[in-house]
Each structure stands twice: as structure tokens, then as C-alpha cells.
CSV table of C-alpha atoms in Angstrom, one decimal:
chain,number,residue,atom,x,y,z
B,1,UNK,CA,-63.8,116.0,127.5
B,2,UNK,CA,-67.1,116.7,129.6
B,3,UNK,CA,-66.5,113.3,131.2
B,4,UNK,CA,-63.2,114.4,132.2
B,5,UNK,CA,-64.5,117.8,133.7
B,6,UNK,CA,-67.0,115.8,135.8
B,7,UNK,CA,-65.0,113.1,137.4
B,8,UNK,CA,-62.3,116.5,138.0
B,9,UNK,CA,-65.0,117.6,140.0
B,10,UNK,CA,-65.7,114.8,141.7
B,11,UNK,CA,-62.0,114.1,142.7
B,12,UNK,CA,-61.8,117.7,143.8
B,13,UNK,CA,-64.4,117.7,146.2
B,14,UNK,CA,-63.0,114.3,147.6
B,15,UNK,CA,-59.8,116.3,148.4
B,16,UNK,CA,-62.1,119.5,149.9
B,17,UNK,CA,-63.7,116.9,152.2
B,18,UNK,CA,-60.6,114.9,153.3
B,19,UNK,CA,-58.5,118.4,154.0
B,20,UNK,CA,-61.6,119.1,156.3
B,21,UNK,CA,-62.2,115.9,158.0
B,22,UNK,CA,-58.1,115.6,158.6
B,23,UNK,CA,-58.3,119.0,160.2
B,24,UNK,CA,-61.6,118.1,162.1
B,25,UNK,CA,-60.1,114.7,163.4
B,26,UNK,CA,-57.0,116.5,164.8
B,27,UNK,CA,-59.6,119.2,166.2
B,28,UNK,CA,-61.7,116.6,168.5
B,29,UNK,CA,-58.7,115.2,169.5
B,30,UNK,CA,-57.0,118.6,170.8
B,31,UNK,CA,-57.8,118.5,174.6
B,32,UNK,CA,-57.3,113.9,174.3
B,33,UNK,CA,-53.6,115.2,173.6
B,34,UNK,CA,-53.5,118.7,175.7
B,35,UNK,CA,-53.8,116.1,178.3
B,36,UNK,CA,-51.6,113.0,177.3
B,37,UNK,CA,-48.7,115.5,176.6
B,38,UNK,CA,-48.9,117.0,179.8
B,39,UNK,CA,-49.4,121.0,179.3
B,40,UNK,CA,-52.0,123.5,179.7
B,41,UNK,CA,-53.8,125.9,177.8
B,42,UNK,CA,-51.6,128.7,177.4
B,43,UNK,CA,-48.6,126.3,175.8
B,44,UNK,CA,-51.1,125.0,174.0
B,45,UNK,CA,-52.0,128.3,172.3
B,46,UNK,CA,-48.4,128.7,171.8
B,47,UNK,CA,-48.1,125.7,170.1
B,48,UNK,CA,-51.1,126.4,168.1
B,49,UNK,CA,-49.4,129.2,166.6
B,50,UNK,CA,-46.9,127.1,165.1
B,51,UNK,CA,-49.5,125.4,163.0
B,52,UNK,CA,-50.5,128.5,161.6
B,53,UNK,CA,-47.4,129.1,160.8
B,54,UNK,CA,-46.6,126.1,159.1
B,55,UNK,CA,-50.3,126.4,157.2
B,56,UNK,CA,-49.2,130.5,155.7
B,57,UNK,CA,-45.6,128.8,155.0
B,58,UNK,CA,-47.1,126.0,153.0
B,59,UNK,CA,-49.4,128.4,151.3
B,60,UNK,CA,-46.7,130.7,150.1
B,61,UNK,CA,-44.5,128.1,149.3
B,62,UNK,CA,-47.2,126.2,147.3
B,63,UNK,CA,-48.8,128.5,145.0
B,64,UNK,CA,-46.0,129.3,142.8
B,65,UNK,CA,-45.2,125.3,143.0
B,66,UNK,CA,-48.6,124.5,141.6
B,67,UNK,CA,-48.2,127.1,138.8
B,68,UNK,CA,-45.0,125.8,138.0
B,69,UNK,CA,-45.9,121.5,137.9
B,70,UNK,CA,-49.8,121.8,137.7
B,71,UNK,CA,-52.0,121.0,140.0
B,72,UNK,CA,-52.7,117.3,139.0
B,73,UNK,CA,-48.9,116.8,140.4
B,74,UNK,CA,-49.1,118.9,143.9
B,75,UNK,CA,-53.1,118.5,145.0
B,76,UNK,CA,-51.9,114.5,145.5
B,77,UNK,CA,-48.4,115.4,146.9
B,78,UNK,CA,-50.5,118.1,149.5
B,79,UNK,CA,-53.0,115.8,150.2
B,80,UNK,CA,-50.1,113.2,151.5
B,81,UNK,CA,-48.6,114.7,152.9
B,82,UNK,CA,-51.5,116.4,155.3
B,83,UNK,CA,-52.2,112.6,155.7
B,84,UNK,CA,-49.2,111.5,156.7
B,85,UNK,CA,-49.2,114.6,159.1
B,86,UNK,CA,-52.0,114.0,160.9
B,87,UNK,CA,-51.0,111.1,162.6
B,88,UNK,CA,-47.8,112.9,164.2
B,89,UNK,CA,-49.7,114.8,167.1
B,90,UNK,CA,-51.1,111.8,168.5
B,91,UNK,CA,-47.8,110.2,168.6
B,92,UNK,CA,-45.8,113.5,170.1
B,93,UNK,CA,-44.9,112.6,174.3
B,94,UNK,CA,-43.7,116.5,175.5
B,95,UNK,CA,-44.8,120.0,173.9
B,96,UNK,CA,-41.4,119.7,171.8
B,97,UNK,CA,-42.3,117.3,169.3
B,98,UNK,CA,-45.8,118.2,169.8
B,99,UNK,CA,-44.8,121.6,168.2
B,100,UNK,CA,-42.9,120.1,165.5
B,101,UNK,CA,-46.0,117.8,164.9
B,102,UNK,CA,-48.4,120.8,164.3
B,103,UNK,CA,-46.0,122.5,162.4
B,104,UNK,CA,-44.9,119.7,160.1
B,105,UNK,CA,-49.6,119.6,160.0
B,106,UNK,CA,-49.1,122.8,159.4
B,107,UNK,CA,-47.3,122.8,156.2
B,108,UNK,CA,-49.6,119.9,155.0
B,109,UNK,CA,-52.9,121.7,155.5
B,110,UNK,CA,-51.1,124.9,153.4
B,111,UNK,CA,-50.5,122.7,150.4
B,112,UNK,CA,-53.2,120.9,150.1
B,113,UNK,CA,-55.6,123.6,150.7
B,114,UNK,CA,-53.9,126.3,147.6
B,115,UNK,CA,-53.8,123.3,145.4
B,116,UNK,CA,-57.3,122.1,146.2
B,117,UNK,CA,-58.4,125.4,145.4
B,118,UNK,CA,-56.2,125.7,142.2
B,119,UNK,CA,-57.6,123.0,140.8
B,120,UNK,CA,-60.8,124.2,141.7
B,121,UNK,CA,-59.9,127.2,139.7
B,122,UNK,CA,-59.7,125.3,137.2
B,123,UNK,CA,-62.8,122.8,137.0
B,124,UNK,CA,-64.3,126.4,137.3
B,125,UNK,CA,-63.1,127.9,134.4
B,126,UNK,CA,-64.1,124.2,132.0
B,127,UNK,CA,-67.3,124.6,133.7
B,128,UNK,CA,-67.7,128.2,133.1
B,129,UNK,CA,-70.4,128.6,136.2
B,130,UNK,CA,-69.7,129.4,139.5
B,131,UNK,CA,-68.9,125.8,141.4
B,132,UNK,CA,-66.4,127.2,144.3
B,133,UNK,CA,-68.8,127.8,146.9
B,134,UNK,CA,-69.9,123.6,147.0
B,135,UNK,CA,-66.3,122.9,147.1
B,136,UNK,CA,-66.2,124.9,150.6
B,137,UNK,CA,-68.9,123.4,151.7
B,138,UNK,CA,-67.4,119.8,150.9
B,139,UNK,CA,-64.5,120.9,153.4
B,140,UNK,CA,-67.0,122.4,155.5
B,141,UNK,CA,-69.5,118.5,155.0
B,142,UNK,CA,-65.9,117.0,156.3
B,143,UNK,CA,-65.4,118.6,159.6
B,144,UNK,CA,-68.8,117.1,160.2
B,145,UNK,CA,-67.4,113.7,159.4
B,146,UNK,CA,-64.6,114.1,161.4
B,147,UNK,CA,-66.7,115.2,164.5
B,148,UNK,CA,-69.0,112.1,164.4
B,149,UNK,CA,-66.3,109.4,163.6
B,150,UNK,CA,-64.2,111.7,166.7
B,151,UNK,CA,-67.4,111.6,168.9
B,152,UNK,CA,-67.3,107.3,168.5
B,153,UNK,CA,-63.8,106.5,168.6
B,154,UNK,CA,-63.3,108.6,171.8
B,155,UNK,CA,-66.1,106.7,173.2
B,156,UNK,CA,-64.2,103.0,172.5
B,157,UNK,CA,-61.2,104.7,174.1
B,158,UNK,CA,-59.5,104.0,171.4
B,159,UNK,CA,-55.9,106.2,171.9
B,160,UNK,CA,-55.2,109.1,169.4
B,161,UNK,CA,-52.0,107.4,167.9
B,162,UNK,CA,-54.6,104.9,166.9
B,163,UNK,CA,-57.0,107.0,165.9
B,164,UNK,CA,-55.3,109.6,163.5
B,165,UNK,CA,-53.2,106.4,162.3
B,166,UNK,CA,-56.1,104.6,161.1
B,167,UNK,CA,-57.4,108.3,159.8
B,168,UNK,CA,-53.9,108.9,157.7
B,169,UNK,CA,-53.9,105.3,155.7
B,170,UNK,CA,-57.8,106.1,155.3
B,171,UNK,CA,-56.3,109.5,153.8
B,172,UNK,CA,-53.9,108.6,151.7
B,173,UNK,CA,-56.0,105.8,150.4
B,174,UNK,CA,-58.6,108.5,148.9
B,175,UNK,CA,-55.7,110.6,148.0
B,176,UNK,CA,-54.5,107.4,145.1
B,177,UNK,CA,-57.6,107.0,144.6
B,178,UNK,CA,-58.9,110.3,143.7
B,179,UNK,CA,-55.6,111.2,141.8
B,180,UNK,CA,-55.7,109.8,138.5
B,181,UNK,CA,-59.1,111.9,137.8
B,182,UNK,CA,-57.7,115.4,138.4
B,183,UNK,CA,-57.5,117.7,135.5
B,184,UNK,CA,-54.6,118.0,132.9
B,185,UNK,CA,-54.5,121.9,131.9
B,186,UNK,CA,-56.0,121.1,128.6
B,187,UNK,CA,-59.0,119.4,130.2
B,188,UNK,CA,-60.2,122.6,131.9
B,189,UNK,CA,-61.1,124.4,128.1
B,190,UNK,CA,-63.7,122.5,126.1
B,191,UNK,CA,-63.7,123.1,122.2
B,192,UNK,CA,-64.1,126.4,121.0
B,193,UNK,CA,-63.1,128.4,124.2
B,194,UNK,CA,-60.0,130.6,124.3
B,195,UNK,CA,-57.4,128.6,126.2
B,196,UNK,CA,-55.8,131.0,129.4
B,197,UNK,CA,-52.8,133.0,128.4
B,198,UNK,CA,-49.7,131.6,128.7
B,199,UNK,CA,-47.4,133.7,131.2
B,200,UNK,CA,-44.4,134.3,133.1
B,201,UNK,CA,-45.1,132.9,136.6
B,202,UNK,CA,-42.1,135.0,137.8
B,203,UNK,CA,-43.9,138.2,138.0
B,204,UNK,CA,-45.1,140.8,141.0
B,205,UNK,CA,-48.5,139.7,142.3
B,206,UNK,CA,-51.5,142.6,141.2
B,207,UNK,CA,-52.4,144.6,143.4
B,208,UNK,CA,-56.2,143.8,142.5
B,209,UNK,CA,-55.1,140.3,144.1
B,210,UNK,CA,-53.7,141.4,146.6
B,211,UNK,CA,-57.0,143.7,147.7
B,212,UNK,CA,-58.7,140.3,147.2
B,213,UNK,CA,-56.6,139.5,149.8
B,214,UNK,CA,-57.3,141.7,151.9
B,215,UNK,CA,-60.8,141.3,152.1
B,216,UNK,CA,-60.4,137.7,152.5
B,217,UNK,CA,-58.1,138.7,155.8
B,218,UNK,CA,-61.2,140.9,156.8
B,219,UNK,CA,-63.9,138.1,156.2
B,220,UNK,CA,-61.8,135.3,157.4
B,221,UNK,CA,-61.8,137.2,160.3
B,222,UNK,CA,-65.3,137.3,160.8
B,223,UNK,CA,-65.5,133.8,160.6
B,224,UNK,CA,-62.6,133.6,163.2
B,225,UNK,CA,-64.7,135.4,165.8
B,226,UNK,CA,-67.6,133.5,165.0
B,227,UNK,CA,-65.7,130.0,165.8
B,228,UNK,CA,-64.3,130.9,168.9
B,229,UNK,CA,-66.6,133.6,170.2
B,230,UNK,CA,-70.0,132.5,169.6
B,231,UNK,CA,-70.6,130.4,172.4
B,232,UNK,CA,-68.6,132.1,174.9
B,233,UNK,CA,-70.8,135.1,174.1
B,234,UNK,CA,-74.4,133.6,174.9
B,235,UNK,CA,-72.2,132.0,177.9
B,236,UNK,CA,-71.1,135.5,179.7
B,237,UNK,CA,-73.4,137.9,178.2
B,238,UNK,CA,-76.9,136.8,177.9
B,239,UNK,CA,-76.0,134.1,180.6
B,240,UNK,CA,-76.8,131.0,178.7
B,241,UNK,CA,-76.7,127.6,179.8
B,242,UNK,CA,-73.4,125.6,178.5
B,243,UNK,CA,-75.5,123.5,176.1
B,244,UNK,CA,-77.4,126.7,175.1
B,245,UNK,CA,-74.6,128.5,174.5
B,246,UNK,CA,-72.7,125.6,172.5
B,247,UNK,CA,-76.1,126.2,169.8
B,248,UNK,CA,-74.5,130.0,168.9
B,249,UNK,CA,-71.0,127.6,167.1
B,250,UNK,CA,-73.6,125.2,165.9
B,251,UNK,CA,-76.3,127.7,164.2
B,252,UNK,CA,-73.2,130.0,162.4
B,253,UNK,CA,-71.5,126.6,160.9
B,254,UNK,CA,-74.9,124.7,159.9
B,255,UNK,CA,-75.6,127.8,158.2
B,256,UNK,CA,-72.5,128.5,156.1
B,257,UNK,CA,-72.2,124.7,155.7
B,258,UNK,CA,-75.9,125.5,154.0
B,259,UNK,CA,-75.4,128.7,152.4
B,260,UNK,CA,-72.6,127.5,150.8
B,261,UNK,CA,-74.7,124.6,148.9
B,262,UNK,CA,-76.5,127.2,147.2
B,263,UNK,CA,-74.3,130.1,146.6
B,264,UNK,CA,-72.9,128.7,143.4
B,265,UNK,CA,-76.9,128.7,141.6
B,266,UNK,CA,-77.5,132.1,143.0
B,267,UNK,CA,-73.8,133.5,141.7
B,268,UNK,CA,-74.9,132.0,138.2
B,269,UNK,CA,-78.0,133.6,138.4
B,270,UNK,CA,-77.5,137.4,140.3
B,271,UNK,CA,-73.3,137.2,140.1
B,272,UNK,CA,-70.5,136.9,142.5
B,273,UNK,CA,-70.8,140.7,142.9
B,274,UNK,CA,-74.4,140.3,144.1
B,275,UNK,CA,-72.9,137.4,146.2
B,276,UNK,CA,-70.4,139.7,148.3
B,277,UNK,CA,-71.9,142.8,148.6
B,278,UNK,CA,-75.9,141.2,149.9
B,279,UNK,CA,-74.1,138.3,151.3
B,280,UNK,CA,-71.3,141.1,153.3
B,281,UNK,CA,-74.8,143.4,154.5
B,282,UNK,CA,-76.9,140.2,155.9
B,283,UNK,CA,-73.9,139.4,158.0
B,284,UNK,CA,-73.3,142.4,159.7
B,285,UNK,CA,-76.9,142.7,160.4
B,286,UNK,CA,-77.0,139.6,161.8
B,287,UNK,CA,-73.9,140.1,164.2
B,288,UNK,CA,-75.1,143.0,164.9
B,289,UNK,CA,-78.6,141.6,165.6
B,290,UNK,CA,-76.8,139.1,167.8
B,291,UNK,CA,-74.7,141.9,169.4
B,292,UNK,CA,-77.4,144.1,170.5
B,293,UNK,CA,-79.6,140.9,171.8
B,294,UNK,CA,-81.2,140.8,175.0
B,295,UNK,CA,-82.8,137.4,174.5
B,296,UNK,CA,-81.0,134.2,173.4
B,297,UNK,CA,-83.2,133.0,170.9
B,298,UNK,CA,-82.4,136.5,168.5
B,299,UNK,CA,-78.9,136.4,169.7
B,300,UNK,CA,-79.2,132.4,168.4
B,301,UNK,CA,-80.5,133.8,164.9
B,302,UNK,CA,-78.4,136.7,164.6
B,303,UNK,CA,-75.6,134.4,164.4
B,304,UNK,CA,-77.3,131.9,162.2
B,305,UNK,CA,-77.7,134.8,159.6
B,306,UNK,CA,-74.2,135.8,160.0
B,307,UNK,CA,-73.1,132.2,159.1
B,308,UNK,CA,-75.7,132.5,156.0
B,309,UNK,CA,-74.5,136.1,155.0
B,310,UNK,CA,-71.1,135.1,155.0
B,311,UNK,CA,-70.9,131.7,153.5
B,312,UNK,CA,-71.0,132.8,149.8
B,313,UNK,CA,-68.2,135.5,150.5
B,314,UNK,CA,-64.5,133.7,150.6
B,315,UNK,CA,-65.7,131.1,147.6
B,316,UNK,CA,-66.2,134.6,145.3
B,317,UNK,CA,-62.5,135.9,146.9
B,318,UNK,CA,-61.0,132.7,145.9
B,319,UNK,CA,-62.1,131.9,142.5
B,320,UNK,CA,-62.0,135.9,141.2
B,321,UNK,CA,-58.3,135.4,142.5
B,322,UNK,CA,-58.1,132.0,140.0
B,323,UNK,CA,-59.4,133.5,137.4
B,324,UNK,CA,-57.6,137.4,137.1
B,325,UNK,CA,-54.4,135.2,135.9
B,326,UNK,CA,-55.3,131.4,135.0
B,327,UNK,CA,-51.4,131.1,134.1
B,328,UNK,CA,-50.7,132.3,137.6
B,329,UNK,CA,-53.5,130.9,139.8
B,330,UNK,CA,-51.8,129.0,142.1
B,331,UNK,CA,-49.8,131.8,143.1
B,332,UNK,CA,-52.3,134.0,143.3
B,333,UNK,CA,-54.9,132.3,145.4
B,334,UNK,CA,-52.1,131.5,147.8
B,335,UNK,CA,-51.6,134.8,148.5
B,336,UNK,CA,-55.2,134.8,149.3
B,337,UNK,CA,-55.7,131.9,151.3
B,338,UNK,CA,-52.8,132.7,153.4
B,339,UNK,CA,-54.1,136.1,154.2
B,340,UNK,CA,-57.6,134.5,154.5
B,341,UNK,CA,-55.9,132.2,157.0
B,342,UNK,CA,-53.5,134.8,158.9
B,343,UNK,CA,-57.7,137.1,159.5
B,344,UNK,CA,-58.8,133.7,160.8
B,345,UNK,CA,-56.0,133.6,163.3
B,346,UNK,CA,-56.6,137.2,164.3
B,347,UNK,CA,-60.0,137.5,164.8
B,348,UNK,CA,-60.3,135.7,168.2
B,349,UNK,CA,-57.1,137.1,168.5
B,350,UNK,CA,-58.1,140.7,168.5
B,351,UNK,CA,-61.1,139.9,170.0
B,352,UNK,CA,-59.4,138.9,173.4
B,353,UNK,CA,-57.6,142.6,174.2
B,354,UNK,CA,-60.1,144.5,173.4
B,355,UNK,CA,-62.7,143.1,176.2
B,356,UNK,CA,-60.5,144.7,178.4
B,357,UNK,CA,-62.2,147.5,177.8
B,358,UNK,CA,-65.8,147.2,176.2
B,359,UNK,CA,-67.9,144.2,176.7
B,360,UNK,CA,-67.1,141.2,174.8
B,361,UNK,CA,-70.5,142.0,172.4
B,362,UNK,CA,-69.2,145.3,171.4
B,363,UNK,CA,-66.4,144.1,170.7
B,364,UNK,CA,-68.0,142.5,167.5
B,365,UNK,CA,-68.9,145.2,166.0
B,366,UNK,CA,-64.8,145.2,164.8
B,367,UNK,CA,-65.9,141.8,162.5
B,368,UNK,CA,-69.2,144.0,161.2
B,369,UNK,CA,-67.3,147.1,159.9
B,370,UNK,CA,-65.2,144.1,158.2
B,371,UNK,CA,-68.5,143.5,156.4
B,372,UNK,CA,-69.5,146.7,155.8
B,373,UNK,CA,-66.2,146.8,154.1
B,374,UNK,CA,-66.3,144.0,151.9
B,375,UNK,CA,-70.0,145.4,151.5
B,376,UNK,CA,-68.7,148.5,149.6
B,377,UNK,CA,-65.5,147.0,148.1
B,378,UNK,CA,-67.7,143.9,146.2
B,379,UNK,CA,-67.0,145.4,142.7
B,380,UNK,CA,-63.2,143.5,143.0
B,381,UNK,CA,-65.0,140.3,142.3
B,382,UNK,CA,-66.4,141.2,139.1
B,383,UNK,CA,-64.9,138.7,136.8
B,384,UNK,CA,-62.2,140.1,134.5
B,385,UNK,CA,-61.6,139.2,130.6
B,386,UNK,CA,-59.9,135.7,130.9
B,387,UNK,CA,-62.7,134.8,133.3
B,388,UNK,CA,-65.0,131.6,132.4
B,389,UNK,CA,-67.7,133.1,129.1
B,390,UNK,CA,-70.1,132.9,131.8
B,391,UNK,CA,-68.8,134.1,134.7
B,392,UNK,CA,-68.1,137.3,132.5
B,393,UNK,CA,-71.3,137.9,131.2
B,394,UNK,CA,-72.6,138.5,134.8
B,395,UNK,CA,-70.0,141.4,134.9
B,396,UNK,CA,-72.3,144.0,132.7
B,397,UNK,CA,-75.3,142.8,135.5
B,398,UNK,CA,-75.9,146.0,137.7
B,399,UNK,CA,-75.1,144.5,141.0
């Protein structure tokens, strides 16, 4: 049983890393593909909405499907679709074909995202301690690998079709190799442990899960703001050189990844409520420092603290949703992931119009407010009675 759990955990790491790598490879090729297709930034922005729409649709469809068929079946299907679809933008020749390619890639990404998170909940249930954050760190590491590989292939003047075609084949190979190690539902239960209750998956999503999804929207809105506006903040507000401004996102992403690598140990020690409450509070302080700082070094530190604070928040929300009802983990995770993804898209979109009435740095108090609300509502991730015993024990802690 322990061997199956360890193998299932390694397979989950593989799929999270693969997902980050696939989406990262698309991202690093955006400028080349935009030039090859012959479109401008404005049209590209509209086409990217199709990527988001496809991801959201894929998430909502995959949740109930995962509950019905099992993550062991759906994860490889989602990974195969995402892997195969990543080559499509590289083959696009005009705006129409690129839009269709991004829609399919978004669906594949959404399917893989929800199913692998549902499987991660299953692994965490078997381990009976927090392990979710490390999986999300693996996604970030996959993005870093994509940046390194993409930079090298671009320096060799490989075409997007060639590079993304090779990536697609590699993704399909990883999918096939990792699939046999995925857990069957029974593998997540140790001898003597209570089995997950059998439920009817055709039920309404609990209000508790929608509340978790709302917090996910707020936290991932903050991530979206950092992704798209951190470098521009240093460049336009503090007049930093372009090379220095880029360090703002680098500082955020680095501490985000490092924080997720240790967040599981912290959650096991102090409980998920404390991780969300103190993490969101630290994030609010970090972004406030960055927004108000007149000095570049302090602003960089602020963005780094912002990433460290946020790093463990979203995994706690995904874990809480998945453990709310083991029989509907896929559906519940899809609700949290779906609204969270909308928040990731909405963050940059909301900040833009606000800059017409406020300086850019002052618009950051919107995500600061989101962090404050998340900190105040952190008790919502307190483990339910169906949560793993180790996690359940944390519910009695006063944090």
C-alpha cells in the first residue's frame, strides 16, 4: 500500500511538472507565434481569452467526469489532450486557426488541471498529512524548465512547430509512463482508515465549496496582478531600467516556488488555517510595502514577500475543497479551480481600467484588500470530519 502511495505521489509530481512545462513552452513562444501569424497585441489579447474560456469549460466538464470515472482514468486523458494540443499554436497560420488552437489547448489545460488536483487530493488522503503545496511547486518548476528549454531552442532558431511538436511527443511519453502509477480509489486508504463516504455525484455544490472558490478567485487575482503588473510597476512608477524591472516578477516567482516547497511541512505543523491566515497577511504587508516604496530595493523585497505569503494559500483551498466530500472531490476542485482561474484572468484586466483614475501603485490596494479578506476568512479551510486524520487533528488548534 505504501509503495502504491509513493508511486502515485511521484506520478502526480510528474503530471504537475508536465502541465507547467507545457503551458510554459506555449508562453515562451508567444512573441514568435504572434509575429509568424501576423497579428498585433490587441488581437492577441482577444485570442488569449479563448485560451481562458477553453480552460474554464474544460475544468467544469472534467470535475464531474473525474468523480464518475476516477482520476486514474481522466488524468492521462487530460495530459494527452494538453500534450497533443500544445503543438497546434505552432501550426497556426492566421488568427482563426490560432484562436481554434488556443481554445483546444485551453480545454486540455483545464482537463489536466482539475483531474491532477483531484488525484493530488486522493494522494493527500492516503498520506494523511499535507502534500498539496509541493505539487503546486512542481508546476512552477515545470514553468522554469520551459523557460530554459525554450530559450535554448529559440537560440537555435527552431521553428515553433518543430519545438512544440517535440514537446508534444515528450508530453505523450511522460503521460504513458506515469499513468500506471496513478492511484485506484482503494489505494488512498490505509488499513484501518475510514473509507470515503459513497455519495451521489449529482448533487448541488455545497456553499462551503463556493466560499472556498470565492477565496481562490481573490488569491489568484493577486497572482495575476503580480504576473502582469509587477515589472511594469518598477518600470513606470520607480523608473527602473527594464533589466531591473524584470527582477520584480523574478523575485515574486522565486519566493512563490520556494514557499510552496516548504508549505506542506508548515501546514502539518501549524494547520491549514494558520497557513492561509498568516500567509495572506504577510502577502498584504509585502504588496503594501512594494506599492508605497519610493526605493527600488524595497519594492523588490515587497514583491518577494508578496510571493512568499501567497505561496501556500491556494493549495490549502484546493485541499479543503477536495476533502470536503471525497466522493465529489473532482467536482468540488473544479469549482475552486474554475473561479480561481477567472480571478487569474481578471486581476490584470481590472487593474488596467483602474489606472485611468489612480496611479498604478495605488491600484495594488485592491489585491491587498483581497488578501485581508482571505486572512479574515481563513477559518473556512478548517478540516471537515471527512478529512484525513492528521489534517483533522489540526482543526482543534487555535489558529
